[in-house]
């Protein structure tokens, strides 16, 4: 088999069907189970809220009025 492509994107054509297949499977999963999409959105928000509150309580225990990250 002869390679006829040129340029820097030589490996993109080999991995592109897997990207499309992953997007199709993700779309079917979201259509069948819409709560997975809600979980994917809600979980990072919940974890960032826990992190923010834990740092706020930690700074509050140090008698510091500012939130420092």
Short mmCIF file of N, CA and C in Angstrom, two decimals:
data_model
loop_
_atom_site.label_atom_id
_atom_site.label_comp_id
_atom_site.label_asym_id
_atom_site.label_seq_id
_atom_site.Cartn_x
_atom_site.Cartn_y
_atom_site.Cartn_z
N UNK A 1 0.84 -1.19 0.00
CA UNK A 1 0.00 0.00 0.00
C UNK A 1 0.89 1.25 0.00
N UNK A 2 0.63 2.12 -0.95
CA UNK A 2 1.47 3.30 -1.13
C UNK A 2 0.89 4.49 -0.40
N UNK A 3 1.73 5.24 0.31
CA UNK A 3 1.27 6.42 1.04
C UNK A 3 1.32 7.63 0.11
N UNK A 4 0.18 8.28 -0.05
CA UNK A 4 0.11 9.41 -0.97
C UNK A 4 -0.12 10.73 -0.26
N UNK A 5 -0.27 10.71 1.07
CA UNK A 5 -0.55 11.96 1.77
C UNK A 5 0.74 12.73 2.02
N UNK A 6 0.59 14.03 2.21
CA UNK A 6 1.72 14.90 2.53
C UNK A 6 1.31 15.86 3.63
N UNK A 7 2.30 16.43 4.28
CA UNK A 7 2.01 17.43 5.30
C UNK A 7 2.21 16.89 6.69
N UNK A 8 1.87 17.73 7.66
CA UNK A 8 2.10 17.41 9.06
C UNK A 8 0.99 16.56 9.67
N UNK A 9 -0.17 16.49 9.01
CA UNK A 9 -1.31 15.79 9.58
C UNK A 9 -1.40 14.37 9.03
N UNK A 10 -0.28 13.67 9.00
CA UNK A 10 -0.27 12.35 8.39
C UNK A 10 -0.98 11.32 9.25
N UNK A 11 -0.93 11.47 10.57
CA UNK A 11 -1.55 10.48 11.45
C UNK A 11 -3.01 10.79 11.76
N UNK A 12 -3.50 11.97 11.34
CA UNK A 12 -4.87 12.35 11.68
C UNK A 12 -5.88 11.47 10.96
N UNK A 13 -5.60 11.10 9.72
CA UNK A 13 -6.52 10.26 8.97
C UNK A 13 -6.66 8.86 9.52
N UNK A 14 -5.64 8.40 10.24
CA UNK A 14 -5.72 7.06 10.81
C UNK A 14 -6.55 7.04 12.09
N UNK A 15 -6.51 8.12 12.86
CA UNK A 15 -7.25 8.14 14.12
C UNK A 15 -8.64 8.76 13.96
N UNK A 16 -8.92 9.36 12.81
CA UNK A 16 -10.19 10.06 12.65
C UNK A 16 -11.41 9.14 12.75
N UNK A 17 -11.41 7.92 12.18
CA UNK A 17 -12.60 7.06 12.35
C UNK A 17 -12.89 6.74 13.81
N UNK A 18 -11.87 6.61 14.64
CA UNK A 18 -12.10 6.32 16.05
C UNK A 18 -12.71 7.51 16.76
N UNK A 19 -12.31 8.74 16.35
CA UNK A 19 -12.91 9.94 16.93
C UNK A 19 -14.39 10.00 16.57
N UNK A 20 -14.71 9.74 15.30
CA UNK A 20 -16.11 9.75 14.88
C UNK A 20 -16.93 8.68 15.56
N UNK A 21 -16.34 7.49 15.71
CA UNK A 21 -17.04 6.40 16.38
C UNK A 21 -17.30 6.74 17.84
N UNK A 22 -16.33 7.37 18.49
CA UNK A 22 -16.51 7.77 19.89
C UNK A 22 -17.61 8.81 20.04
N UNK A 23 -17.66 9.77 19.11
CA UNK A 23 -18.71 10.79 19.17
C UNK A 23 -20.09 10.19 18.93
N UNK A 24 -20.19 9.24 18.00
CA UNK A 24 -21.47 8.58 17.74
C UNK A 24 -21.92 7.77 18.95
N UNK A 25 -21.00 7.01 19.55
CA UNK A 25 -21.36 6.22 20.73
C UNK A 25 -21.74 7.12 21.90
N UNK A 26 -21.04 8.25 22.05
CA UNK A 26 -21.39 9.19 23.12
C UNK A 26 -22.77 9.79 22.88
N UNK A 27 -23.07 10.13 21.62
CA UNK A 27 -24.39 10.67 21.30
C UNK A 27 -25.51 9.67 21.55
N UNK A 28 -25.29 8.41 21.17
CA UNK A 28 -26.30 7.37 21.43
C UNK A 28 -26.49 7.18 22.94
N UNK A 29 -25.38 7.19 23.68
CA UNK A 29 -25.47 7.02 25.14
C UNK A 29 -26.24 8.16 25.78
N UNK A 30 -26.00 9.40 25.31
CA UNK A 30 -26.71 10.55 25.87
C UNK A 30 -28.19 10.49 25.52
N UNK A 31 -28.52 10.02 24.31
CA UNK A 31 -29.93 9.91 23.92
C UNK A 31 -30.63 8.85 24.77
N UNK A 32 -29.95 7.72 25.01
CA UNK A 32 -30.58 6.64 25.79
C UNK A 32 -30.58 6.99 27.28
N UNK A 33 -29.45 7.51 27.78
CA UNK A 33 -29.33 7.84 29.20
C UNK A 33 -28.98 9.32 29.35
N UNK A 34 -29.98 10.20 29.34
CA UNK A 34 -29.67 11.64 29.42
C UNK A 34 -29.07 12.06 30.76
N UNK A 35 -29.26 11.24 31.80
CA UNK A 35 -28.72 11.62 33.10
C UNK A 35 -27.20 11.56 33.13
N UNK A 36 -26.59 10.82 32.21
CA UNK A 36 -25.13 10.79 32.14
C UNK A 36 -24.60 12.18 31.80
N UNK A 37 -25.28 12.88 30.88
CA UNK A 37 -24.87 14.23 30.52
C UNK A 37 -25.02 15.17 31.71
N UNK A 38 -26.09 15.01 32.48
CA UNK A 38 -26.28 15.82 33.68
C UNK A 38 -25.17 15.55 34.68
N UNK A 39 -24.79 14.27 34.82
CA UNK A 39 -23.72 13.92 35.75
C UNK A 39 -22.38 14.49 35.29
N UNK A 40 -22.12 14.46 33.98
CA UNK A 40 -20.86 15.01 33.48
C UNK A 40 -20.76 16.51 33.71
N UNK A 41 -21.90 17.20 33.71
CA UNK A 41 -21.90 18.63 33.98
C UNK A 41 -21.86 18.90 35.48
N UNK A 42 -22.60 18.11 36.27
CA UNK A 42 -22.77 18.40 37.69
C UNK A 42 -21.57 18.00 38.53
N UNK A 43 -20.90 16.91 38.19
CA UNK A 43 -19.80 16.42 39.04
C UNK A 43 -18.66 17.42 39.15
N UNK A 44 -18.16 18.04 38.05
CA UNK A 44 -17.09 19.04 38.24
C UNK A 44 -17.55 20.26 39.03
N UNK A 45 -18.82 20.67 38.88
CA UNK A 45 -19.33 21.81 39.65
C UNK A 45 -19.38 21.46 41.14
N UNK A 46 -19.82 20.25 41.47
CA UNK A 46 -19.88 19.82 42.87
C UNK A 46 -18.48 19.75 43.47
N UNK A 47 -17.53 19.17 42.74
CA UNK A 47 -16.17 19.05 43.27
C UNK A 47 -15.51 20.41 43.41
N UNK A 48 -15.75 21.33 42.46
CA UNK A 48 -15.17 22.66 42.60
C UNK A 48 -15.80 23.40 43.77
N UNK A 49 -17.09 23.18 44.02
CA UNK A 49 -17.72 23.78 45.19
C UNK A 49 -17.15 23.24 46.49
N UNK A 50 -16.91 21.94 46.55
CA UNK A 50 -16.29 21.35 47.75
C UNK A 50 -14.89 21.91 47.95
N UNK A 51 -14.12 22.03 46.87
CA UNK A 51 -12.77 22.58 46.97
C UNK A 51 -12.80 24.03 47.43
N UNK A 52 -13.73 24.82 46.86
CA UNK A 52 -13.84 26.23 47.24
C UNK A 52 -14.22 26.38 48.71
N UNK A 53 -15.20 25.58 49.15
CA UNK A 53 -15.62 25.66 50.55
C UNK A 53 -14.53 25.19 51.50
N UNK A 54 -13.80 24.15 51.12
CA UNK A 54 -12.74 23.66 52.00
C UNK A 54 -11.63 24.69 52.14
N UNK A 55 -11.29 25.37 51.04
CA UNK A 55 -10.27 26.41 51.15
C UNK A 55 -10.81 27.61 51.92
N UNK A 56 -12.11 27.91 51.77
CA UNK A 56 -12.68 29.03 52.51
C UNK A 56 -12.66 28.76 54.01
N UNK A 57 -13.04 27.54 54.41
CA UNK A 57 -13.01 27.20 55.83
C UNK A 57 -11.58 27.14 56.36
N UNK A 58 -10.65 26.70 55.51
CA UNK A 58 -9.24 26.65 55.94
C UNK A 58 -8.70 28.07 56.17
N UNK A 59 -9.02 28.98 55.25
CA UNK A 59 -8.57 30.37 55.42
C UNK A 59 -9.29 31.05 56.58
N UNK A 60 -10.53 30.64 56.84
CA UNK A 60 -11.28 31.22 57.94
C UNK A 60 -10.69 30.78 59.28
N UNK A 61 -10.21 29.54 59.33
CA UNK A 61 -9.62 29.07 60.57
C UNK A 61 -8.28 29.75 60.84
N UNK A 62 -7.65 30.28 59.79
CA UNK A 62 -6.39 30.99 59.97
C UNK A 62 -6.61 32.48 60.23
N UNK A 63 -7.87 32.89 60.42
CA UNK A 63 -8.23 34.29 60.68
C UNK A 63 -7.77 35.21 59.55
N UNK A 64 -7.94 34.73 58.34
CA UNK A 64 -7.57 35.53 57.18
C UNK A 64 -8.86 35.88 56.45
N UNK A 65 -9.06 37.17 56.17
CA UNK A 65 -10.32 37.60 55.58
C UNK A 65 -10.41 37.36 54.09
N UNK A 66 -9.30 37.14 53.43
CA UNK A 66 -9.29 37.00 51.98
C UNK A 66 -9.21 35.52 51.59
N UNK A 67 -9.80 35.23 50.44
CA UNK A 67 -9.71 33.87 49.91
C UNK A 67 -8.46 33.80 49.05
N UNK A 68 -7.49 33.04 49.47
CA UNK A 68 -6.23 32.91 48.75
C UNK A 68 -6.11 31.49 48.23
N UNK A 69 -5.83 31.39 46.95
CA UNK A 69 -5.69 30.07 46.35
C UNK A 69 -4.23 29.68 46.24
#
